[in-house]
Short mmCIF file of C-alpha atoms and ligand atoms in Angstrom, two decimals:
data_model
loop_
_atom_site.label_atom_id
_atom_site.label_comp_id
_atom_site.label_asym_id
_atom_site.label_seq_id
_atom_site.Cartn_x
_atom_site.Cartn_y
_atom_site.Cartn_z
CA MET O 1 0.70 -32.61 23.46
CA PRO O 2 -0.04 -29.13 22.06
CA GLU O 3 1.91 -28.24 18.96
CA ARG O 4 5.03 -26.20 19.62
CA VAL O 5 5.58 -22.75 18.14
CA ARG O 6 9.02 -21.34 17.32
CA ILE O 7 9.95 -18.14 19.15
CA THR O 8 12.69 -15.73 17.96
CA GLU O 9 13.70 -13.05 20.40
CA VAL O 10 14.64 -9.87 18.51
CA GLY O 11 15.06 -7.64 21.56
CA PRO O 12 18.85 -7.32 21.39
CA ARG O 13 18.57 -6.17 17.77
CA ASP O 14 15.17 -4.54 17.04
CA GLY O 15 14.84 -3.62 20.73
CA LEU O 16 18.09 -1.78 21.13
CA GLN O 17 18.53 -0.21 17.66
CA ASN O 18 15.96 2.52 18.36
CA GLU O 19 17.05 3.43 21.87
CA PRO O 20 18.43 6.95 22.39
CA GLY O 21 21.29 5.64 24.56
CA MET O 22 23.99 3.01 24.13
CA VAL O 23 23.73 -0.16 26.14
CA PRO O 24 27.35 -1.24 27.01
CA THR O 25 28.55 -4.28 25.05
CA PRO O 26 29.02 -6.61 28.09
CA ALA O 27 25.47 -5.79 29.20
CA LYS O 28 24.19 -6.72 25.73
CA ALA O 29 26.04 -10.03 25.96
CA GLU O 30 24.45 -10.68 29.35
CA LEU O 31 20.98 -9.95 27.89
CA VAL O 32 21.60 -12.37 24.98
CA ARG O 33 22.77 -15.06 27.36
CA THR O 34 19.79 -14.58 29.67
CA LEU O 35 17.34 -14.79 26.71
CA ALA O 36 19.08 -17.93 25.44
CA ALA O 37 18.89 -19.47 28.94
CA ALA O 38 15.11 -18.72 28.96
CA GLY O 39 14.71 -21.20 26.13
CA VAL O 40 13.79 -19.11 23.09
CA ASN O 41 14.59 -20.95 19.84
CA GLU O 42 16.57 -18.06 18.34
CA VAL O 43 18.05 -14.79 19.49
CA GLU O 44 18.65 -12.08 16.92
CA VAL O 45 21.78 -10.75 18.63
CA THR O 46 22.73 -7.66 16.59
CA SER O 47 23.05 -6.12 13.11
CA PHE O 48 26.12 -5.81 10.88
CA VAL O 49 24.76 -2.56 9.37
CA SER O 50 26.56 0.75 8.92
CA PRO O 51 27.34 2.30 12.33
CA ARG O 52 26.72 5.67 10.67
CA TRP O 53 23.07 4.54 10.25
CA VAL O 54 22.59 2.60 13.51
CA PRO O 55 25.24 3.60 16.02
CA GLN O 56 23.46 1.70 18.78
CA LEU O 57 24.59 -1.59 17.20
CA GLY O 58 28.03 -0.43 16.04
CA ASP O 59 29.63 -2.87 18.49
CA ALA O 60 28.47 -5.99 16.63
CA ALA O 61 31.99 -7.43 16.23
CA ALA O 62 32.89 -6.81 19.90
CA LEU O 63 29.60 -8.29 21.06
CA CYS O 64 30.25 -11.46 19.02
CA GLU O 65 33.66 -11.79 20.67
CA LEU O 66 31.98 -11.77 24.11
CA LEU O 67 29.26 -14.22 23.00
CA ALA O 68 31.77 -16.68 21.56
CA ALA O 69 32.94 -17.71 25.02
CA ASP O 70 29.79 -19.60 26.08
CA LYS O 71 27.09 -19.99 23.43
CA ALA O 72 24.48 -22.37 24.75
CA ALA O 73 23.62 -25.52 22.75
CA GLY O 74 20.29 -25.61 20.95
CA VAL O 75 19.79 -21.90 20.41
CA VAL O 76 20.25 -20.19 17.01
CA TYR O 77 22.05 -16.84 17.03
CA SER O 78 21.14 -14.59 14.07
CA ALA O 79 22.16 -11.13 12.88
CA LEU O 80 20.87 -8.60 10.32
CA VAL O 81 22.97 -7.99 7.22
CA PRO O 82 22.19 -5.28 4.67
CA ASN O 83 25.01 -5.92 2.12
CA GLU O 84 28.17 -7.87 1.32
CA ARG O 85 30.15 -5.72 3.75
CA GLY O 86 27.89 -6.81 6.58
CA MET O 87 28.19 -10.47 5.52
CA GLU O 88 31.96 -10.19 5.67
CA GLY O 89 31.56 -8.89 9.21
CA VAL O 90 29.58 -11.98 10.13
CA LEU O 91 32.15 -14.31 8.59
CA GLU O 92 34.99 -12.51 10.43
CA ALA O 93 33.06 -12.84 13.71
CA ASN O 94 32.60 -16.54 13.12
CA ALA O 95 36.26 -16.97 12.16
CA ARG O 96 37.35 -15.21 15.32
CA ALA O 97 35.00 -17.42 17.35
CA GLY O 98 36.57 -20.49 15.73
CA ARG O 99 33.12 -21.88 14.96
CA ARG O 100 29.69 -20.87 13.66
CA LEU O 101 28.66 -18.39 16.30
CA ILE O 102 26.13 -16.66 13.96
CA ASP O 103 24.03 -19.48 12.48
CA LYS O 104 21.70 -17.34 10.46
CA ILE O 105 21.58 -13.90 8.85
CA GLY O 106 18.60 -11.76 8.09
CA VAL O 107 18.54 -9.68 4.87
CA PHE O 108 15.89 -7.02 4.82
CA THR O 109 13.88 -5.22 2.20
CA ALA O 110 10.36 -3.80 2.08
CA ALA O 111 7.05 -3.78 0.23
CA SER O 112 7.28 -0.02 0.09
CA GLU O 113 9.75 1.92 -2.07
CA SER O 114 9.80 4.96 0.25
CA PHE O 115 10.65 2.87 3.26
CA SER O 116 13.31 0.95 1.38
CA GLN O 117 14.95 4.25 0.43
CA LYS O 118 14.74 5.70 3.98
CA ASN O 119 16.03 2.49 5.61
CA THR O 120 18.70 1.32 3.18
CA ASN O 121 19.25 4.16 0.72
CA ALA O 122 18.22 1.82 -2.10
CA SER O 123 15.18 0.82 -4.12
CA ILE O 124 13.60 -2.57 -3.48
CA ALA O 125 15.23 -3.88 -6.66
CA GLU O 126 18.64 -2.57 -5.55
CA THR O 127 18.34 -4.27 -2.16
CA ILE O 128 17.60 -7.59 -3.87
CA GLU O 129 20.68 -7.17 -6.08
CA ARG O 130 22.74 -6.44 -2.91
CA PHE O 131 21.55 -9.66 -1.39
CA ARG O 132 22.83 -11.89 -4.27
CA PRO O 133 26.45 -12.12 -3.04
CA VAL O 134 25.26 -12.18 0.59
CA VAL O 135 23.11 -15.28 -0.02
CA ARG O 136 25.95 -16.88 -2.03
CA LEU O 137 28.45 -16.35 0.85
CA ALA O 138 25.92 -17.58 3.39
CA ARG O 139 25.42 -20.80 1.36
CA GLN O 140 29.17 -21.38 1.06
CA HIS O 141 29.54 -21.15 4.83
CA GLY O 142 26.48 -23.12 5.85
CA ILE O 143 24.68 -20.07 7.24
CA GLU O 144 20.92 -19.91 6.92
CA VAL O 145 19.19 -16.84 5.44
CA ARG O 146 15.99 -15.13 6.66
CA GLY O 147 14.46 -12.63 4.30
CA TYR O 148 12.58 -9.86 6.00
CA VAL O 149 9.84 -7.87 4.17
CA SER O 150 8.97 -4.67 6.03
CA CYS O 151 5.78 -2.63 5.79
CA VAL O 152 3.60 -5.64 5.02
CA ILE O 153 0.50 -3.88 6.26
CA ALA O 154 1.37 -0.17 5.93
CA CYS O 155 4.26 2.12 5.29
CA PRO O 156 4.88 5.17 7.53
CA PHE O 157 5.35 7.29 4.37
CA GLU O 158 3.07 5.70 1.75
CA GLY O 159 0.10 4.39 3.82
CA PRO O 160 -1.57 1.00 3.35
CA THR O 161 0.31 -1.79 1.50
CA GLU O 162 -1.36 -4.06 -1.09
CA PRO O 163 -1.13 -7.70 -0.01
CA LEU O 164 -0.13 -8.53 -3.62
CA ALA O 165 2.91 -6.27 -3.33
CA VAL O 166 4.02 -8.24 -0.25
CA ALA O 167 3.49 -11.52 -2.12
CA ALA O 168 5.60 -10.23 -5.01
CA ILE O 169 8.58 -9.28 -2.82
CA ALA O 170 8.24 -12.55 -0.86
CA GLY O 171 8.40 -14.49 -4.14
CA ARG O 172 11.53 -12.57 -5.24
CA LEU O 173 13.26 -13.31 -1.96
CA MET O 174 12.38 -17.03 -2.21
CA ASP O 175 13.64 -17.08 -5.80
CA LEU O 176 16.84 -15.58 -4.58
CA GLY O 177 17.30 -18.53 -2.24
CA VAL O 178 16.40 -17.36 1.26
CA ASP O 179 15.50 -20.21 3.62
CA GLU O 180 12.61 -18.43 5.23
CA LEU O 181 10.53 -15.26 5.09
CA ASP O 182 9.83 -12.85 7.90
CA LEU O 183 6.83 -10.61 7.32
CA GLY O 184 7.15 -7.36 9.30
CA ASP O 185 4.35 -5.06 10.33
CA THR O 186 6.88 -2.37 10.86
CA VAL O 187 4.55 0.31 12.28
CA GLY O 188 2.02 -1.99 13.93
CA ALA O 189 -0.87 -1.01 11.72
CA GLY O 190 -2.23 -4.53 11.46
CA THR O 191 -5.71 -5.65 12.47
CA PRO O 192 -6.74 -9.30 12.57
CA GLU O 193 -8.50 -8.68 9.19
CA SER O 194 -5.64 -6.94 7.42
CA VAL O 195 -3.06 -9.41 8.74
CA GLY O 196 -5.30 -12.31 7.73
CA ARG O 197 -5.74 -10.92 4.22
CA MET O 198 -2.04 -10.28 3.76
CA LEU O 199 -1.06 -13.74 5.05
CA ALA O 200 -3.64 -15.50 2.90
CA THR O 201 -2.41 -13.66 -0.21
CA VAL O 202 1.28 -14.44 0.52
CA LEU O 203 0.60 -18.06 1.35
CA GLU O 204 -1.45 -18.54 -1.79
CA ALA O 205 1.43 -17.16 -3.81
CA LEU O 206 4.04 -19.36 -2.08
CA ASP O 207 3.40 -22.66 -3.81
CA GLU O 208 4.39 -26.02 -2.43
CA SER O 209 7.91 -25.80 -3.86
CA HIS O 210 8.41 -22.70 -1.70
CA GLY O 211 7.33 -24.53 1.40
CA GLY O 212 4.16 -22.59 2.24
CA SER O 213 3.39 -21.49 5.82
CA ALA O 214 6.32 -23.51 7.20
CA LYS O 215 8.66 -20.94 5.67
CA VAL O 216 6.98 -17.87 7.18
CA THR O 217 7.59 -15.99 10.40
CA LEU O 218 5.36 -13.13 11.62
CA HIS O 219 7.08 -10.04 13.03
CA LEU O 220 4.59 -7.77 14.72
CA HIS O 221 4.99 -4.33 16.28
CA ASP O 222 2.33 -3.59 18.84
CA THR O 223 1.21 0.01 18.39
CA HIS O 224 -2.47 -0.42 19.07
CA ALA O 225 -2.37 -3.49 21.38
CA ARG O 226 -3.72 -5.63 18.49
CA ALA O 227 -0.60 -7.71 17.87
CA ALA O 228 -1.75 -10.60 20.08
CA GLU O 229 -5.00 -10.88 18.04
CA CYS O 230 -2.89 -10.94 14.90
CA VAL O 231 -0.77 -13.80 16.35
CA ARG O 232 -4.02 -15.76 16.77
CA VAL O 233 -4.95 -15.13 13.11
CA GLY O 234 -1.40 -16.17 12.05
CA LEU O 235 -1.77 -19.47 14.00
CA GLU O 236 -5.19 -20.09 12.41
CA LEU O 237 -3.54 -19.69 8.98
CA GLY O 238 -0.77 -22.14 9.79
CA ILE O 239 2.05 -19.85 10.86
CA ARG O 240 4.20 -21.57 13.55
CA SER O 241 7.04 -19.03 13.96
CA PHE O 242 6.86 -15.61 15.59
CA ASP O 243 9.22 -12.85 16.64
CA GLY O 244 8.88 -11.01 19.92
CA ALA O 245 11.05 -8.51 21.80
CA ILE O 246 11.77 -8.66 25.44
CA ALA O 247 9.75 -6.12 27.43
CA GLY O 248 8.12 -4.88 24.23
CA LEU O 249 11.19 -2.89 23.16
CA GLY O 250 11.85 -2.18 19.52
CA GLY O 251 11.23 -0.10 16.44
CA CYS O 252 13.00 0.78 13.24
CA PRO O 253 14.85 4.10 13.56
CA TYR O 254 13.89 4.81 9.91
CA ALA O 255 10.15 4.09 10.42
CA GLY O 256 9.60 7.11 12.74
CA THR O 257 7.75 10.18 11.46
CA PRO O 258 7.95 13.67 12.94
CA GLY O 259 4.95 13.06 15.17
CA ALA O 260 5.61 9.42 16.06
CA ARG O 261 8.60 7.31 17.13
CA ALA O 262 8.47 3.83 15.59
CA PRO O 263 6.57 1.45 17.86
CA GLY O 264 7.93 -1.51 19.89
CA ASN O 265 7.60 -5.14 18.96
CA ILE O 266 5.05 -7.38 20.58
CA ALA O 267 6.47 -8.21 24.02
CA THR O 268 7.73 -11.77 24.12
CA ALA O 269 5.62 -12.52 27.20
CA ALA O 270 2.45 -11.26 25.46
CA LEU O 271 3.35 -13.35 22.42
CA LEU O 272 3.63 -16.48 24.65
CA ASP O 273 0.25 -15.61 26.21
CA ALA O 274 -1.33 -15.46 22.74
CA VAL O 275 0.29 -18.72 21.71
CA GLU O 276 -0.92 -20.50 24.84
CA ARG O 277 -4.46 -19.00 24.62
CA ALA O 278 -4.68 -20.42 21.08
CA GLY O 279 -3.83 -23.95 22.40
CA PHE O 280 -0.23 -24.09 21.29
CA SER O 281 2.93 -24.54 23.35
CA HIS O 282 6.55 -23.24 23.28
CA ARG O 283 9.78 -24.13 25.08
CA VAL O 284 10.32 -20.84 26.95
CA ASP O 285 10.72 -20.78 30.70
CA ARG O 286 8.49 -17.89 31.91
CA ALA O 287 10.39 -17.25 35.17
CA LYS O 288 13.67 -16.93 33.25
CA LEU O 289 12.02 -14.77 30.64
CA GLY O 290 10.89 -12.51 33.50
CA GLU O 291 14.47 -12.20 34.63
CA ALA O 292 15.47 -11.16 31.10
CA ALA O 293 12.65 -8.62 30.96
CA ALA O 294 13.82 -7.08 34.24
CA LEU O 295 17.36 -6.99 32.95
CA ALA O 296 16.31 -5.40 29.63
CA GLN O 297 14.29 -2.75 31.41
CA ARG O 298 17.18 -1.94 33.76
CA LEU O 299 19.68 -1.69 30.85
CA VAL O 300 17.43 0.49 28.76
CA GLY O 301 16.60 2.70 31.74
CA GLU O 302 20.30 3.26 32.44
CA ALA O 303 21.05 3.91 28.78
CA ARG O 304 18.16 6.44 28.53
CA ALA O 305 19.35 8.18 31.72
CA GLY O 306 22.80 8.55 30.15
CA ALA O 307 21.64 9.63 26.69
CA PRO O 308 22.03 13.29 25.70
CA SER O 309 18.60 14.99 25.94
P1 HMG C 401 24.82 3.95 2.37
O1 HMG C 401 25.14 5.21 3.16
O2 HMG C 401 24.04 4.09 1.10
O3 HMG C 401 26.07 3.00 2.07
O4 HMG C 401 24.05 3.00 3.37
P2 HMG C 401 27.57 3.31 1.76
O5 HMG C 401 28.03 2.12 1.05
O6 HMG C 401 27.76 4.69 1.11
O7 HMG C 401 28.25 3.31 3.18
C1 HMG C 401 28.16 4.38 4.16
C2 HMG C 401 29.16 4.12 5.24
O8 HMG C 401 28.85 2.94 5.97
C3 HMG C 401 30.60 3.86 4.68
O9 HMG C 401 31.48 4.24 5.71
C4 HMG C 401 30.64 2.37 4.56
O10 HMG C 401 31.96 1.82 4.64
C5 HMG C 401 29.87 1.94 5.80
P3 HMG C 401 32.36 5.60 5.55
O11 HMG C 401 33.24 5.36 4.34
O12 HMG C 401 31.34 6.68 5.35
O13 HMG C 401 33.09 5.66 6.82
N1 HMG C 401 29.14 0.65 5.63
C6 HMG C 401 29.17 -0.29 6.57
N2 HMG C 401 29.79 -0.40 7.76
C7 HMG C 401 29.63 -1.53 8.47
N3 HMG C 401 28.84 -2.52 8.06
C8 HMG C 401 28.17 -2.46 6.94
C9 HMG C 401 28.35 -1.31 6.08
N4 HMG C 401 27.89 -0.93 4.88
C10 HMG C 401 28.37 0.27 4.63
N5 HMG C 401 27.38 -3.50 6.49
C11 HMG C 401 23.35 0.84 4.18
C12 HMG C 401 23.50 1.76 2.96
C13 HMG C 401 22.49 -0.35 3.73
C14 HMG C 401 24.71 0.34 4.59
C15 HMG C 401 22.67 1.62 5.29
O14 HMG C 401 21.49 2.19 4.79
C16 HMG C 401 22.33 0.78 6.50
O15 HMG C 401 23.18 0.32 7.21
N6 HMG C 401 20.99 0.68 6.78
C17 HMG C 401 20.54 -0.14 7.89
C18 HMG C 401 19.31 0.52 8.54
C19 HMG C 401 18.84 -0.40 9.67
O16 HMG C 401 19.56 -1.15 10.25
N7 HMG C 401 17.51 -0.31 9.97
C20 HMG C 401 16.91 -1.07 10.96
C21 HMG C 401 16.80 -2.53 10.62
S1 HMG C 401 15.43 -2.93 9.59
C22 HMG C 401 14.10 -3.06 10.70
O17 HMG C 401 14.17 -2.64 11.81
C23 HMG C 401 12.83 -3.69 10.18
C24 HMG C 401 12.68 -5.12 10.77
O18 HMG C 401 12.67 -5.17 12.17
C25 HMG C 401 11.36 -5.74 10.24
C26 HMG C 401 10.16 -4.85 10.41
O19 HMG C 401 9.87 -4.48 11.61
O20 HMG C 401 9.55 -4.52 9.45
C27 HMG C 401 13.80 -6.04 10.29
MG1 MG C 402 10.95 -4.69 13.41
#
């Protein structure tokens, strides 16, 4: 049997955060349920960030109320959290659901100071300090923690990132007590060579006590149609967990530059193709994933049509 790879669907979060229009909350819930039914291992359902910063996801609490009714067994629901306030939002959502609806949170920082400031109004060191109470609360409530590092290949404001800078931030997050690392090529600048170099450097730095490649997820944006090749390199280096976004949606609203909107994530279907081509398997039902892609495209189309021009 080919070895199975873990697939996290970040479309409802990364996919919708950069859309010009609002997708209605019940439609988001339908999208999450359709993705879960397709068999992905995890769905990143939303963000508990400031609605002033990301209004598209300002309905996180209302969405969780809708999702509480019928969460499928065997799928992890996760949500982004930037600070203690966001963590309290997650705990309230779980309390209202009467169970652990959100199983995992994602804290996020960067390997670039400029991006950290633009995205979170804080230096890298300040973001790490913000995460301390978040990780403590997560531990107390049995919630897992994913630690994102953005700009692992390049920063939209500072240019190329040194692999050693990524390894340093990764180490700080592991020391803080995150359960896993998610390495984000935020602007999709990666090539097989640069992603390979970055991963090799990070994995060398993560000694056995940190769990090595088993702790690492790769989060690729697909600007130049090279993300699938980078998935292959990740697999060769022992990575067995990848993020994708339904229909290739996605992008960080704070990674755009005047000439360029932030690029979408690798489409989940393209991610599965790359995984299969490399001789690995997954548990996703392609037909159901196709239904989810059609739904996502319809919802985003309707939201764009209704967005102010
Ligand atoms: P700030 O403005 O410095 O913070 O933002 P503040 O404490 O002054 O708060 C501003 C307002 O937001 C206040 O409200 C707070 O109460 C409220 P006001 O008094 O003005 O009415 N607030 C909150 N509300 C709800 N939930 C919260 C929260 N926190 C404060 N958690 C902050 C700092 C971190 C909050 C802000 O910068 C922020 O929310 N940033 C998030 C940006 C974001 O979501 N970016 C996209 C996700 S990262 C990404 O896409 C990359 C990734 O995909 C990986 C990759 O591709 O590389 C993960
Ligand atoms: Mg992203």
